[in-house]
Amino acid sequence: MSGRVDGPAVSGRVEEPPTPGRLVVVGLGPGPEAQLTGAARAALAGVTDVLGYGPYVARVALAPGQTAHATDNRAEIERARTALALAAGGRAVAMVSGGDPGVFAMAAAVCEAVEHGPEAWRRLEVEMVPGVTAMLAVAARCGAPLGHDFCALSLSDNLKPWETVEARLRAAAGAGFVLALYNPASRARPWQLGRAFAVLGEVLPAETLVIFGRAALRQDERIEVTSLGAADPGRADMATCVIIGSTETRVVPRPGLPPLVYSPRSAGPAR
Amino acid sequence: MSGRVDGPAVSGRVEEPPTPGRLVVVGLGPGPEAQLTGAARAALAGVTDVLGYGPYVARVALAPGQTAHATDNRAEIERARTALALAAGGRAVAMVSGGDPGVFAMAAAVCEAVEHGPEAWRRLEVEMVPGVTAMLAVAARCGAPLGHDFCALSLSDNLKPWETVEARLRAAAGAGFVLALYNPASRARPWQLGRAFAVLGEVLPAETLVIFGRAALRQDERIEVTSLGAADPGRADMATCVIIGSTETRVVPRPGLPPLVYSPRSAGPAR
């Protein structure tokens, strides 16, 4: 480390040592500005560059002098490398993620890129700023369906074999966990949720509660409560988090108000 | 519904119809003010009464005219009933919870109290405001250990049989989920975490990564990364969330910086 004495430069232009640069991975929460934490807001205010999937970058009100870099939503590892390269070049970079960056989002891709990238990337300051992930927003909007033990599972088989998804569905539902399904459907993955419902139907009764939580806490929010036997996989899209109750999950009807769905904190014996 | 015509009262004091009252269950996040969402802050500003476990209530800066009701941390259902009764009496009540109210916290107790309480409670406006739950804060502070499928499990056997806890540990770890353990230890429950490590040791290799995340993002934060074979259950207390990696979870050493722990998004075949 070379020391640096602050004070007026006495002659000519002083060559600054290269700024180390840094990367902060920021969770934007479910969408609306009000769902950001103060720490996320402060992190965004302190960077030179904001990078991420276009719709997430579009949520950030850029300050004068900040540069936006919008990417498509594929090739997460490439996006992570771009952000790290910018940071290694001396920029203060925010990589933005919907929800929480550590849940099926960019934080793991950044770690992976650091592990396999140039040695210099291991010396960069990398910070993750947590946020409200989708399942918490959906749960809040319908009561407390995640009120006892639960699992979060991505239905995408882009990065793991479908057999692994099925084995995990069976194990988790069979052991009495509530399930939060991320990435339930997309144009490229149209059949996975229907197959997941079929697999779960072998383990859980048809009356098990199912919640389609689309765009929770956003203006276009749509929360639907149904049962495993009646659930139409076509109700889910990229913006949906699907919650599958356990056999303990209950619904409380309310006159003139949406029902409350909750999983009681107490649970029965192991099955 | 009786209509109410707005306008100046022409004589004497007009008797107002009773205010309906409402209950909002607010997630305070991991602790520091900066981890609150704007929505949580706004919800707290809009109530007449703030109720909850003492240390959580103490985090809230009360506005003039707001009343605090601090309770102990047991008898969650009694606390929920107290809050609902206040709301039914016409007050605007915030029930505060650390982290997210829907994850091993007050939201489920409120739903349960509504279900089994007087009919009038079903007509109350009840809102849950999500927050950053402990496992997300711990994960953010050490990389992305929850980067693939994971489970959240309470080790408390106050409300479920210990056999259920063991069965769920085996099922989840055996299927390749990362595990986030809430309520790992307390003075009244000193042996549960050691037993959980022993059960997991039957399913997972001794080198599996274990994170003790205590008071993440707070001033007294202590994050320790160790292995299942070496993990000392005595390192956990009430303020700790313990994360158990899967066989895929990896550690990236960094010179002069804490290591990054992450679970890659891609996973191997089902075991």
PDB file of N, CA and C in Angstrom, chain B residues 98-157:
ATOM      1  N   GLY B  98     -39.074  -8.713  13.799  1.00  0.00           N
ATOM      2  CA  GLY B  98     -37.762  -8.634  13.173  1.00  0.00           C
ATOM      3  C   GLY B  98     -37.804  -9.335  11.830  1.00  0.00           C
ATOM      4  N   GLY B  99     -36.891  -9.005  10.925  1.00  0.00           N
ATOM      5  CA  GLY B  99     -36.826  -9.691   9.636  1.00  0.00           C
ATOM      6  C   GLY B  99     -38.092  -9.524   8.836  1.00  0.00           C
ATOM      7  N   ASP B 100     -38.642 -10.631   8.356  1.00  0.00           N
ATOM      8  CA  ASP B 100     -39.895 -10.630   7.611  1.00  0.00           C
ATOM      9  C   ASP B 100     -40.975 -11.229   8.508  1.00  0.00           C
ATOM     10  N   PRO B 101     -42.157 -10.607   8.595  1.00  0.00           N
ATOM     11  CA  PRO B 101     -43.164 -11.126   9.525  1.00  0.00           C
ATOM     12  C   PRO B 101     -43.717 -12.487   9.131  1.00  0.00           C
ATOM     13  N   GLY B 102     -43.537 -12.875   7.859  1.00  0.00           N
ATOM     14  CA  GLY B 102     -44.086 -14.132   7.371  1.00  0.00           C
ATOM     15  C   GLY B 102     -43.172 -15.330   7.569  1.00  0.00           C
ATOM     16  N   VAL B 103     -41.935 -15.106   8.037  1.00  0.00           N
ATOM     17  CA  VAL B 103     -40.957 -16.193   8.191  1.00  0.00           C
ATOM     18  C   VAL B 103     -40.674 -16.392   9.678  1.00  0.00           C
ATOM     19  N   PHE B 104     -41.245 -17.424  10.254  1.00  0.00           N
ATOM     20  CA  PHE B 104     -41.064 -17.751  11.668  1.00  0.00           C
ATOM     21  C   PHE B 104     -41.262 -16.521  12.539  1.00  0.00           C
ATOM     22  N   ALA B 105     -42.336 -15.784  12.244  1.00  0.00           N
ATOM     23  CA  ALA B 105     -42.577 -14.549  12.992  1.00  0.00           C
ATOM     24  C   ALA B 105     -44.078 -14.345  13.170  1.00  0.00           C
ATOM     25  N   MET B 106     -44.521 -13.100  13.281  1.00  0.00           N
ATOM     26  CA  MET B 106     -45.863 -12.836  13.791  1.00  0.00           C
ATOM     27  C   MET B 106     -47.012 -13.011  12.799  1.00  0.00           C
ATOM     28  N   ALA B 107     -46.771 -13.012  11.490  1.00  0.00           N
ATOM     29  CA  ALA B 107     -47.896 -13.012  10.538  1.00  0.00           C
ATOM     30  C   ALA B 107     -48.771 -14.257  10.705  1.00  0.00           C
ATOM     31  N   ALA B 108     -48.145 -15.427  10.866  1.00  0.00           N
ATOM     32  CA  ALA B 108     -48.934 -16.649  11.006  1.00  0.00           C
ATOM     33  C   ALA B 108     -49.739 -16.634  12.304  1.00  0.00           C
ATOM     34  N   ALA B 109     -49.154 -16.101  13.371  1.00  0.00           N
ATOM     35  CA  ALA B 109     -49.875 -16.022  14.645  1.00  0.00           C
ATOM     36  C   ALA B 109     -51.095 -15.105  14.514  1.00  0.00           C
ATOM     37  N   VAL B 110     -50.950 -14.025  13.754  1.00  0.00           N
ATOM     38  CA  VAL B 110     -52.079 -13.118  13.532  1.00  0.00           C
ATOM     39  C   VAL B 110     -53.192 -13.835  12.760  1.00  0.00           C
ATOM     40  N   CYS B 111     -52.827 -14.555  11.703  1.00  0.00           N
ATOM     41  CA  CYS B 111     -53.836 -15.293  10.920  1.00  0.00           C
ATOM     42  C   CYS B 111     -54.556 -16.318  11.799  1.00  0.00           C
ATOM     43  N   GLU B 112     -53.783 -17.014  12.624  1.00  0.00           N
ATOM     44  CA  GLU B 112     -54.348 -18.028  13.512  1.00  0.00           C
ATOM     45  C   GLU B 112     -55.321 -17.381  14.507  1.00  0.00           C
ATOM     46  N   ALA B 113     -54.929 -16.225  15.025  1.00  0.00           N
ATOM     47  CA  ALA B 113     -55.798 -15.530  15.983  1.00  0.00           C
ATOM     48  C   ALA B 113     -57.079 -15.047  15.305  1.00  0.00           C
ATOM     49  N   VAL B 114     -56.974 -14.604  14.053  1.00  0.00           N
ATOM     50  CA  VAL B 114     -58.169 -14.187  13.304  1.00  0.00           C
ATOM     51  C   VAL B 114     -59.094 -15.387  13.113  1.00  0.00           C
ATOM     52  N   GLU B 115     -58.524 -16.517  12.730  1.00  0.00           N
ATOM     53  CA  GLU B 115     -59.350 -17.698  12.465  1.00  0.00           C
ATOM     54  C   GLU B 115     -60.130 -18.126  13.698  1.00  0.00           C
ATOM     55  N   HIS B 116     -59.499 -18.092  14.849  1.00  0.00           N
ATOM     56  CA  HIS B 116     -60.130 -18.623  16.050  1.00  0.00           C
ATOM     57  C   HIS B 116     -60.718 -17.544  16.944  1.00  0.00           C
ATOM     58  N   GLY B 117     -60.665 -16.295  16.505  1.00  0.00           N
ATOM     59  CA  GLY B 117     -61.163 -15.191  17.320  1.00  0.00           C
ATOM     60  C   GLY B 117     -62.603 -14.827  17.000  1.00  0.00           C
ATOM     61  N   PRO B 118     -63.092 -13.733  17.591  1.00  0.00           N
ATOM     62  CA  PRO B 118     -64.464 -13.284  17.333  1.00  0.00           C
ATOM     63  C   PRO B 118     -64.669 -12.924  15.861  1.00  0.00           C
ATOM     64  N   GLU B 119     -65.895 -13.104  15.416  1.00  0.00           N
ATOM     65  CA  GLU B 119     -66.271 -12.845  14.023  1.00  0.00           C
ATOM     66  C   GLU B 119     -65.813 -11.449  13.565  1.00  0.00           C
ATOM     67  N   ALA B 120     -65.876 -10.462  14.453  1.00  0.00           N
ATOM     68  CA  ALA B 120     -65.529  -9.081  14.077  1.00  0.00           C
ATOM     69  C   ALA B 120     -64.089  -8.979  13.576  1.00  0.00           C
ATOM     70  N   TRP B 121     -63.225  -9.839  14.064  1.00  0.00           N
ATOM     71  CA  TRP B 121     -61.823  -9.766  13.646  1.00  0.00           C
ATOM     72  C   TRP B 121     -61.651 -10.108  12.172  1.00  0.00           C
ATOM     73  N   ARG B 122     -62.606 -10.876  11.611  1.00  0.00           N
ATOM     74  CA  ARG B 122     -62.512 -11.217  10.183  1.00  0.00           C
ATOM     75  C   ARG B 122     -62.862 -10.039   9.286  1.00  0.00           C
ATOM     76  N   ARG B 123     -63.452  -9.004   9.898  1.00  0.00           N
ATOM     77  CA  ARG B 123     -63.822  -7.822   9.105  1.00  0.00           C
ATOM     78  C   ARG B 123     -62.757  -6.733   9.187  1.00  0.00           C
ATOM     79  N   LEU B 124     -61.723  -6.957   9.989  1.00  0.00           N
ATOM     80  CA  LEU B 124     -60.659  -5.963  10.139  1.00  0.00           C
ATOM     81  C   LEU B 124     -59.726  -5.966   8.940  1.00  0.00           C
ATOM     82  N   GLU B 125     -59.253  -4.778   8.589  1.00  0.00           N
ATOM     83  CA  GLU B 125     -58.197  -4.691   7.586  1.00  0.00           C
ATOM     84  C   GLU B 125     -56.896  -5.186   8.222  1.00  0.00           C
ATOM     85  N   VAL B 126     -56.314  -6.228   7.626  1.00  0.00           N
ATOM     86  CA  VAL B 126     -55.040  -6.770   8.115  1.00  0.00           C
ATOM     87  C   VAL B 126     -54.052  -6.745   6.954  1.00  0.00           C
ATOM     88  N   GLU B 127     -52.931  -6.101   7.156  1.00  0.00           N
ATOM     89  CA  GLU B 127     -51.938  -5.997   6.086  1.00  0.00           C
ATOM     90  C   GLU B 127     -50.584  -6.489   6.600  1.00  0.00           C
ATOM     91  N   MET B 128     -49.858  -7.222   5.760  1.00  0.00           N
ATOM     92  CA  MET B 128     -48.503  -7.646   6.111  1.00  0.00           C
ATOM     93  C   MET B 128     -47.518  -6.859   5.233  1.00  0.00           C
ATOM     94  N   VAL B 129     -46.510  -6.275   5.840  1.00  0.00           N
ATOM     95  CA  VAL B 129     -45.481  -5.538   5.090  1.00  0.00           C
ATOM     96  C   VAL B 129     -44.179  -6.336   5.170  1.00  0.00           C
ATOM     97  N   PRO B 130     -43.726  -6.866   4.019  1.00  0.00           N
ATOM     98  CA  PRO B 130     -42.569  -7.767   4.068  1.00  0.00           C
ATOM     99  C   PRO B 130     -41.275  -7.024   4.388  1.00  0.00           C
ATOM    100  N   GLY B 131     -40.282  -7.804   4.798  1.00  0.00           N
ATOM    101  CA  GLY B 131     -38.965  -7.251   5.117  1.00  0.00           C
ATOM    102  C   GLY B 131     -37.875  -8.240   4.763  1.00  0.00           C
ATOM    103  N   VAL B 132     -36.641  -7.843   4.966  1.00  0.00           N
ATOM    104  CA  VAL B 132     -35.493  -8.705   4.676  1.00  0.00           C
ATOM    105  C   VAL B 132     -35.333  -9.685   5.836  1.00  0.00           C
ATOM    106  N   THR B 133     -35.568 -10.970   5.560  1.00  0.00           N
ATOM    107  CA  THR B 133     -35.481 -11.983   6.615  1.00  0.00           C
ATOM    108  C   THR B 133     -34.016 -12.375   6.856  1.00  0.00           C
ATOM    109  N   ALA B 134     -33.736 -12.920   8.056  1.00  0.00           N
ATOM    110  CA  ALA B 134     -32.356 -13.147   8.508  1.00  0.00           C
ATOM    111  C   ALA B 134     -31.494 -13.916   7.504  1.00  0.00           C
ATOM    112  N   MET B 135     -32.037 -14.972   6.906  1.00  0.00           N
ATOM    113  CA  MET B 135     -31.175 -15.777   6.023  1.00  0.00           C
ATOM    114  C   MET B 135     -30.682 -14.970   4.828  1.00  0.00           C
ATOM    115  N   LEU B 136     -31.488 -14.010   4.359  1.00  0.00           N
ATOM    116  CA  LEU B 136     -31.058 -13.187   3.224  1.00  0.00           C
ATOM    117  C   LEU B 136     -29.931 -12.243   3.643  1.00  0.00           C
ATOM    118  N   ALA B 137     -30.009 -11.744   4.860  1.00  0.00           N
ATOM    119  CA  ALA B 137     -28.960 -10.855   5.370  1.00  0.00           C
ATOM    120  C   ALA B 137     -27.663 -11.630   5.557  1.00  0.00           C
ATOM    121  N   VAL B 138     -27.751 -12.816   6.157  1.00  0.00           N
ATOM    122  CA  VAL B 138     -26.551 -13.640   6.361  1.00  0.00           C
ATOM    123  C   VAL B 138     -25.943 -14.017   5.011  1.00  0.00           C
ATOM    124  N   ALA B 139     -26.797 -14.447   4.090  1.00  0.00           N
ATOM    125  CA  ALA B 139     -26.307 -14.848   2.769  1.00  0.00           C
ATOM    126  C   ALA B 139     -25.594 -13.684   2.086  1.00  0.00           C
ATOM    127  N   ALA B 140     -26.180 -12.497   2.157  1.00  0.00           N
ATOM    128  CA  ALA B 140     -25.578 -11.329   1.510  1.00  0.00           C
ATOM    129  C   ALA B 140     -24.192 -11.045   2.084  1.00  0.00           C
ATOM    130  N   ARG B 141     -24.008 -11.278   3.370  1.00  0.00           N
ATOM    131  CA  ARG B 141     -22.753 -10.943   4.017  1.00  0.00           C
ATOM    132  C   ARG B 141     -21.637 -11.940   3.735  1.00  0.00           C
ATOM    133  N   CYS B 142     -21.958 -13.070   3.105  1.00  0.00           N
ATOM    134  CA  CYS B 142     -20.852 -14.004   2.835  1.00  0.00           C
ATOM    135  C   CYS B 142     -20.830 -14.463   1.380  1.00  0.00           C
ATOM    136  N   GLY B 143     -21.630 -13.881   0.506  1.00  0.00           N
ATOM    137  CA  GLY B 143     -21.591 -14.252  -0.900  1.00  0.00           C
ATOM    138  C   GLY B 143     -22.980 -14.596  -1.402  1.00  0.00           C
ATOM    139  N   ALA B 144     -23.192 -15.865  -1.738  1.00  0.00           N
ATOM    140  CA  ALA B 144     -24.502 -16.296  -2.235  1.00  0.00           C
ATOM    141  C   ALA B 144     -24.733 -17.764  -1.896  1.00  0.00           C
ATOM    142  N   PRO B 145     -24.685 -18.102  -0.594  1.00  0.00           N
ATOM    143  CA  PRO B 145     -24.869 -19.521  -0.235  1.00  0.00           C
ATOM    144  C   PRO B 145     -26.268 -20.041  -0.545  1.00  0.00           C
ATOM    145  N   LEU B 146     -27.269 -19.148  -0.671  1.00  0.00           N
ATOM    146  CA  LEU B 146     -28.619 -19.586  -1.029  1.00  0.00           C
ATOM    147  C   LEU B 146     -28.834 -19.473  -2.540  1.00  0.00           C
ATOM    148  N   GLY B 147     -27.746 -19.562  -3.309  1.00  0.00           N
ATOM    149  CA  GLY B 147     -27.825 -19.322  -4.749  1.00  0.00           C
ATOM    150  C   GLY B 147     -28.567 -20.373  -5.543  1.00  0.00           C
ATOM    151  N   HIS B 148     -28.752 -21.564  -4.976  1.00  0.00           N
ATOM    152  CA  HIS B 148     -29.652 -22.528  -5.644  1.00  0.00           C
ATOM    153  C   HIS B 148     -30.761 -22.927  -4.681  1.00  0.00           C
ATOM    154  N   ASP B 149     -31.499 -23.986  -4.978  1.00  0.00           N
ATOM    155  CA  ASP B 149     -32.656 -24.375  -4.171  1.00  0.00           C
ATOM    156  C   ASP B 149     -32.285 -24.479  -2.685  1.00  0.00           C
ATOM    157  N   PHE B 150     -33.148 -23.968  -1.834  1.00  0.00           N
ATOM    158  CA  PHE B 150     -32.854 -23.996  -0.395  1.00  0.00           C
ATOM    159  C   PHE B 150     -34.129 -24.129   0.433  1.00  0.00           C
ATOM    160  N   CYS B 151     -33.946 -24.514   1.689  1.00  0.00           N
ATOM    161  CA  CYS B 151     -35.043 -24.636   2.644  1.00  0.00           C
ATOM    162  C   CYS B 151     -34.791 -23.735   3.837  1.00  0.00           C
ATOM    163  N   ALA B 152     -35.864 -23.258   4.432  1.00  0.00           N
ATOM    164  CA  ALA B 152     -35.784 -22.536   5.697  1.00  0.00           C
ATOM    165  C   ALA B 152     -36.530 -23.369   6.729  1.00  0.00           C
ATOM    166  N   LEU B 153     -35.853 -23.658   7.829  1.00  0.00           N
ATOM    167  CA  LEU B 153     -36.361 -24.622   8.801  1.00  0.00           C
ATOM    168  C   LEU B 153     -36.115 -24.074  10.199  1.00  0.00           C
ATOM    169  N   SER B 154     -37.139 -24.072  11.034  1.00  0.00           N
ATOM    170  CA  SER B 154     -36.938 -23.663  12.424  1.00  0.00           C
ATOM    171  C   SER B 154     -36.546 -24.873  13.251  1.00  0.00           C
ATOM    172  N   LEU B 155     -35.478 -24.738  14.032  1.00  0.00           N
ATOM    173  CA  LEU B 155     -35.037 -25.853  14.882  1.00  0.00           C
ATOM    174  C   LEU B 155     -35.800 -25.892  16.199  1.00  0.00           C
ATOM    175  N   SER B 156     -36.717 -24.972  16.390  1.00  0.00           N
ATOM    176  CA  SER B 156     -37.470 -24.982  17.642  1.00  0.00           C
ATOM    177  C   SER B 156     -38.456 -26.137  17.666  1.00  0.00           C
ATOM    178  N   ASP B 157     -38.417 -26.909  18.741  1.00  0.00           N
ATOM    179  CA  ASP B 157     -39.409 -27.967  18.892  1.00  0.00           C
ATOM    180  C   ASP B 157     -40.459 -27.576  19.925  1.00  0.00           C
TER     181      ASP B 157
END
